[in-house]
XYZ file of C-alpha atoms in Angstrom:
108
model
C 0.000 0.000 0.000
C 1.381 3.393 -0.944
C 1.638 6.273 1.504
C -1.223 8.103 -0.269
C -3.415 4.984 -0.148
C -2.697 4.500 3.561
C -3.482 8.158 4.259
C -6.765 7.929 2.308
C -7.684 4.753 4.186
C -7.129 6.444 7.539
C -9.004 9.576 6.490
C -11.971 7.326 5.726
C -11.610 5.389 8.968
C -11.389 8.554 11.056
C -14.446 10.033 9.356
C -16.380 6.815 10.036
C -15.223 6.784 13.657
C -16.251 10.432 14.186
C -19.681 9.838 12.615
C -20.282 6.789 14.807
C -20.310 8.685 18.098
C -18.657 5.662 19.711
C -15.602 5.594 21.918
C -12.312 4.456 20.366
C -12.592 1.119 22.175
C -16.184 0.532 21.012
C -15.463 1.505 17.417
C -12.329 -0.634 17.204
C -14.123 -3.664 18.649
C -16.555 -3.522 15.721
C -13.673 -2.967 13.267
C -11.399 -5.870 14.086
C -8.736 -4.799 11.601
C -8.144 -1.555 13.560
C -6.157 -1.498 16.780
C -7.120 1.301 19.243
C -3.473 2.389 19.423
C -3.420 2.822 15.632
C -6.602 4.886 15.705
C -5.260 7.120 18.491
C -2.036 7.610 16.523
C -3.879 8.726 13.398
C -6.293 10.934 15.345
C -3.320 12.759 16.897
C -1.506 12.932 13.574
C -4.431 14.578 11.810
C -5.207 16.849 14.727
C -1.641 18.168 14.626
C -1.767 18.661 10.866
C -5.344 20.014 10.801
C -5.786 17.705 7.829
C -9.003 16.041 8.884
C -12.182 17.644 10.088
C -15.111 15.393 10.983
C -17.918 15.212 8.480
C -15.997 16.591 5.521
C -14.255 14.859 2.683
C -10.956 16.478 3.365
C -8.202 16.559 0.881
C -5.403 18.973 0.354
C -5.830 20.890 -2.871
C -3.222 23.170 -4.327
C -4.122 26.795 -3.735
C -2.212 29.335 -5.776
C -2.530 33.065 -5.164
C -1.226 35.576 -7.666
C -1.608 39.333 -7.805
C -3.517 40.607 -10.807
C -3.198 44.167 -12.064
C -6.413 45.416 -13.557
C -6.457 48.854 -15.172
C -10.136 49.540 -14.478
C -10.541 47.853 -11.095
C -7.265 48.368 -9.244
C -5.287 45.464 -7.852
C -6.881 42.080 -7.212
C -5.777 38.616 -6.173
C -6.451 35.529 -8.210
C -7.007 32.477 -5.993
C -6.876 29.089 -7.710
C -8.476 26.213 -5.810
C -7.908 23.074 -7.829
C -9.276 23.821 -11.322
C -11.324 26.856 -10.187
C -10.172 30.496 -10.106
C -11.605 33.239 -7.890
C -10.744 36.897 -8.385
C -10.586 38.678 -5.029
C -10.854 42.442 -5.172
C -10.144 45.026 -2.461
C -12.970 45.188 0.082
C -13.873 41.486 -0.203
C -15.624 39.648 2.645
C -13.076 37.209 4.171
C -15.815 35.038 5.718
C -17.538 34.677 2.356
C -14.254 33.809 0.637
C -13.615 31.149 3.279
C -17.058 29.626 2.719
C -16.606 29.631 -1.061
C -13.182 27.957 -0.834
C -14.556 25.285 1.541
C -17.436 24.612 -0.847
C -15.064 24.311 -3.800
C -12.786 21.914 -1.915
C -15.800 19.740 -1.117
C -16.727 19.614 -4.797
C -13.242 18.895 -6.173
């Protein structure tokens, strides 16, 4: 199993565990191929990396930000989330941008 495959497997397992509402011991007893120590390890690993958030299909997507010069509109930033581009102009709403990026990540 490759590193990426193992990471994807554990992302799935952690999401299932979080959705279950069970304790680590209870969840692992119904998933005989998972040792509680392994689950605790991966829970800590993802918590430290902020890579997994319960209930979401979390994947890292490349985000590229470049400054765009626009003659008519002043300076803007171009934010690329996966295959999607968002032009961010001065005075934007940061909370809205955050929500849009999260929605795009969920779709990609």
